Amino acid sequence: MKRKREIKTMSKEIVVGAIKNSFVKLNPLKMYKNPVMFVVEVGMFITLLATIFPTYFGSTYDEVGYNALITFILFVTVLFANFAEALAEGRGKAQADTLKKTKKETMAKLIKSDGSIKMVKSSELKKGDIVLCEAGDIIPADGEIIEGLAAIDESAITGESAPVIKEAGGDFSSVTGGTKVISDSIKVQVTVDEGESFLDRMIKMVEGAKRQKSPNEIALTTVLVSLTIIFIIVVMTLYPMAKFVHVRISATTLIALLVCLIPTTIGGLLSAIGIAGMDRVTRFNVIAMSGKAVEAAGDIDTMLLDKTGTITFGNRLAADFIPVGGHKKEEVTYYALVSSLKDLTPEGRSIVDLAKKMGVKVPEDILDGAVVIEFTAETRMSGLNLKDGTIVRKGSYDKVKEYIKEQGGEIPEDLDKEVEKISLLGGTPLVVVKDKEVLGVIYLKDTIKPGMKERFKQLRAMGIKTIMVTGDNPLTAKTIAEEAGVDEFIAESKPEDKINVIKREQAAGRLVAMTGDGTNDAPALAQADVGLAMNSGTMAAKEAANMVDLDSDPTKIIEVVAIGKQLLMTRGALTTFSIANDVAKYFAILPAIMSDTLPSIKVLDIMKLSSPTNAILSALIFNAIIIPILIPIAMRGVKYRPMSANALLARNLLIYGLGGLIAPFVGIKLIDLIISSIF
Ligand SMILES: Nc1ncnc2c1ncn2[C@@H]1O[C@H](COP(=O)(O)OP(=O)(O)OP(=O)(O)O)[C@@H](O)[C@H]1O
Ligand SMILES: [K+]
Ligand SMILES: [Mg+2]
């Protein structure tokens, strides 16, 4: 597991800051954003007036003390709710501060149009500028490498100090401002304007500035508002009813009853739950562009994962060179090396390493006048056209077969056997060709990352289907898929295959998550409900995604899905608790209020509370303190087990539903005992 960005979440200054902020939030112009607590605040103003002008609000002069006490408890209730939100925001600000520290002002070597170098402040750089970054330089802004190759220390961003190789072209070409060039030098084209870098976005998002409410939160708020309106109407009708049976009920008591009934517990904690959920994602070094993305992660049904680099280690290693068709091993090794001399892919590099280790030599001038054929996901071949007219290629079995047919050559009969042997081992066979002769097969070893099997088991337990996508041949894909334990796989995939699979799953009503880093992943990342781009990937991929993993670890998507699920469950659990809570309070205090005037409901008065007044006070005090009591659960999230959604729902309903029903009876009785012993 990547080192999580450790931020002290309950430091003293955060708590002090939150207390201060909870008073600032009392401002009604801010309170209306939290409608449930806004109603409590309005109620508090009315009971305050009832304390000053008791007779106007159905109270007698000897109830002024009672009114004042109720007003104070309502005030504290609103304060507790504000404190929960302020605490969550405080944590976000603390995270943003640590990120700001990494955003140092640096000097940049701007390459002017005439080629000269001008030192400028990194804040003056604009999109499209080209800067030179040499060993020891801090990269001044987010950008793409347009020339050169260098080792970059990204620890400022990801916390991982192992340098990452970045180079022009290919999928490892983007660099992040604030990271440091260790060796060599590169030319970087700036791709973002000042203030729009990933760090800036992460800071804004974490600070809650850009935290717009997510759909789930909006839906829940609507439910809470309608519940509140219903209870306001219920309590209003109580007034004429009480009159009808000649029972005097003061406005203060009605308001106290209303506050006990409306969902203040979840109303007070809702935003804290959301902010804390986003923070958890940030702590995993993932930038979520919106709360919506984090929530969508909680609802994922299907996950698309690349084989190479995600399920298996990124660079396949050349393990052996196997001759076919009567050729010698030296011959196939030599031409495998020749075809890879200018092949920058991990595969190409490992072939050169192995051949060199085997002591194979190539003439110095072999590259003079040679034409490089680069590897692409489409052609699935690479190689060299030498100046003496020799054509050397290596590539996937299916493409080489096509190529040989075109050239009028023929396939040696022992080729299939060798290719099959390698594929059954889960390896990738690359067929080596000289002109129109097949010389042999390169065995590229692909090893599955440890722990992937357990993770896929976890995902299946959560009801998530995993689909492995690879450009590799079907046999290799099948072997790896079985070994890794994925549900489905797509072999010899082309970029558009990913999009088609995503659309197919979405058409079946399933939400799809995928990770990617290459430009050819961009359309699929945009199409997916949750697209997690690697920070080392191209800008196109990062722009298309709705999350960026600063650690560039494609398996991070599994953590992100778990966090998203936990966020939804926490909200569900606390809402269940809150509603159960409110219903229980209704039965706890209504009989206590009405019993001396309507003896018939005496039987319902199972709480045997000391007096109607104490019953109201105890219920209201319980209603207030339950909010801070639940803050830790709201911030940390409910205990998360990878179980299927409905099994978890049943479990949470039981714990939080039953808990919500019982807690008030116990809580109110305890508080009543304390109050009655004091007064
Ligand atoms: N450098 C290379 N030169 C020639 N052929 C290659 C090279 N790298 C890969 N291939 C062939 O192209 C096929 C597709 O490679 P590609 O990188 O598109 O997908 P992959 O790496 O196999 O899987 P993934 O999509 O998970 O990355 C490989 O299975 C291999 O047969
Ligand atoms: K309540
Ligand atoms: Mg690949």
mmCIF file of C-alpha atoms and ligand atoms in Angstrom, residues 305-310 312 314 316 339-340 343-349 351 373-383 393-399 428-431 444 446 468-473 476 492-493 498 520, ligand 1:
data_model
loop_
_atom_site.group_PDB
_atom_site.id
_atom_site.type_symbol
_atom_site.label_atom_id
_atom_site.label_comp_id
_atom_site.label_asym_id
_atom_site.label_seq_id
_atom_site.Cartn_x
_atom_site.Cartn_y
_atom_site.Cartn_z
ATOM 1 C CA LEU A 305 -8.265 -3.178 -15.669
ATOM 2 C CA ASP A 306 -5.279 -3.305 -17.986
ATOM 3 C CA LYS A 307 -3.215 -6.478 -17.796
ATOM 4 C CA THR A 308 0.244 -5.007 -18.232
ATOM 5 C CA GLY A 309 1.188 -2.634 -15.469
ATOM 6 C CA THR A 310 -1.983 -3.189 -13.468
ATOM 7 C CA THR A 312 1.036 -7.777 -13.977
ATOM 8 C CA GLY A 314 4.572 -2.914 -15.904
ATOM 9 C CA ARG A 316 7.448 -7.574 -19.261
ATOM 10 C CA SER A 339 14.895 -5.131 -33.905
ATOM 11 C CA SER A 340 14.932 -3.631 -30.393
ATOM 12 C CA ASP A 343 12.632 0.247 -29.207
ATOM 13 C CA LEU A 344 11.949 2.390 -26.100
ATOM 14 C CA THR A 345 9.074 0.256 -24.815
ATOM 15 C CA PRO A 346 9.738 -1.735 -21.604
ATOM 16 C CA GLU A 347 9.584 -4.863 -23.766
ATOM 17 C CA GLY A 348 12.203 -3.546 -26.198
ATOM 18 C CA ARG A 349 14.549 -2.475 -23.416
ATOM 19 C CA ILE A 351 15.176 -7.655 -24.957
ATOM 20 C CA ILE A 373 9.661 1.209 -37.019
ATOM 21 C CA GLU A 374 8.137 2.165 -33.651
ATOM 22 C CA PHE A 375 5.761 -0.082 -31.739
ATOM 23 C CA THR A 376 2.113 0.959 -31.678
ATOM 24 C CA ALA A 377 -0.947 -0.705 -30.139
ATOM 25 C CA GLU A 378 -2.423 -0.838 -33.634
ATOM 26 C CA THR A 379 0.469 -2.422 -35.571
ATOM 27 C CA ARG A 380 1.689 -4.479 -32.609
ATOM 28 C CA MET A 381 5.060 -4.748 -34.353
ATOM 29 C CA SER A 382 8.360 -2.893 -34.168
ATOM 30 C CA GLY A 383 11.778 -3.147 -35.764
ATOM 31 C CA ARG A 393 10.758 -7.074 -37.232
ATOM 32 C CA LYS A 394 9.346 -8.472 -34.017
ATOM 33 C CA GLY A 395 5.700 -8.491 -33.030
ATOM 34 C CA SER A 396 2.593 -10.272 -31.920
ATOM 35 C CA TYR A 397 1.919 -13.655 -33.417
ATOM 36 C CA ASP A 398 -1.272 -12.639 -35.235
ATOM 37 C CA LYS A 399 0.293 -9.541 -36.830
ATOM 38 C CA THR A 428 3.919 -12.896 -24.264
ATOM 39 C CA PRO A 429 5.490 -14.407 -27.391
ATOM 40 C CA LEU A 430 7.089 -11.933 -29.843
ATOM 41 C CA VAL A 431 7.849 -13.500 -33.211
ATOM 42 C CA LEU A 444 8.520 -12.156 -22.589
ATOM 43 C CA ASP A 446 4.737 -11.434 -17.449
ATOM 44 C CA MET A 468 -9.064 -7.568 -17.847
ATOM 45 C CA VAL A 469 -8.189 -5.784 -21.072
ATOM 46 C CA THR A 470 -4.991 -6.524 -22.893
ATOM 47 C CA GLY A 471 -3.425 -6.234 -26.318
ATOM 48 C CA ASP A 472 -1.931 -9.664 -25.754
ATOM 49 C CA ASN A 473 -2.952 -12.838 -27.524
ATOM 50 C CA THR A 476 -1.659 -15.511 -22.784
ATOM 51 C CA GLU A 492 -5.831 -8.406 -28.669
ATOM 52 C CA SER A 493 -7.779 -5.343 -27.592
ATOM 53 C CA LYS A 498 -12.446 -0.505 -24.139
ATOM 54 C CA ASN A 520 -5.500 6.097 -26.428
HETATM 55 N N1 LIG B 1 7.822 -3.393 -28.214
HETATM 56 C C1 LIG B 1 7.057 -4.223 -28.898
HETATM 57 N N2 LIG B 1 7.394 -4.560 -30.161
HETATM 58 C C2 LIG B 1 6.619 -5.378 -30.855
HETATM 59 N N3 LIG B 1 5.471 -5.916 -30.406
HETATM 60 C C3 LIG B 1 5.102 -5.617 -29.156
HETATM 61 C C4 LIG B 1 5.856 -4.745 -28.353
HETATM 62 N N4 LIG B 1 5.211 -4.629 -27.156
HETATM 63 C C5 LIG B 1 4.104 -5.392 -27.219
HETATM 64 N N5 LIG B 1 4.042 -5.992 -28.424
HETATM 65 C C6 LIG B 1 3.021 -6.895 -28.886
HETATM 66 O O1 LIG B 1 1.821 -6.143 -29.000
HETATM 67 C C7 LIG B 1 0.795 -6.721 -28.191
HETATM 68 C C8 LIG B 1 -0.053 -5.620 -27.611
HETATM 69 O O2 LIG B 1 0.765 -4.803 -26.769
HETATM 70 P P1 LIG B 1 0.028 -3.643 -25.920
HETATM 71 O O3 LIG B 1 1.069 -2.893 -25.156
HETATM 72 O O4 LIG B 1 -0.902 -2.895 -26.783
HETATM 73 O O5 LIG B 1 -0.875 -4.445 -24.948
HETATM 74 P P2 LIG B 1 -0.252 -5.291 -23.789
HETATM 75 O O6 LIG B 1 0.932 -4.559 -23.241
HETATM 76 O O7 LIG B 1 -0.018 -6.672 -24.265
HETATM 77 O O8 LIG B 1 -1.389 -5.338 -22.729
HETATM 78 P P3 LIG B 1 -1.919 -4.022 -22.063
HETATM 79 O O9 LIG B 1 -3.023 -3.551 -22.995
HETATM 80 O O10 LIG B 1 -2.391 -4.499 -20.721
HETATM 81 O O11 LIG B 1 -0.762 -3.049 -22.024
HETATM 82 C C9 LIG B 1 1.554 -7.452 -27.102
HETATM 83 O O12 LIG B 1 0.767 -8.486 -26.579
HETATM 84 C C10 LIG B 1 2.759 -7.994 -27.863
HETATM 85 O O13 LIG B 1 2.412 -9.211 -28.540
#
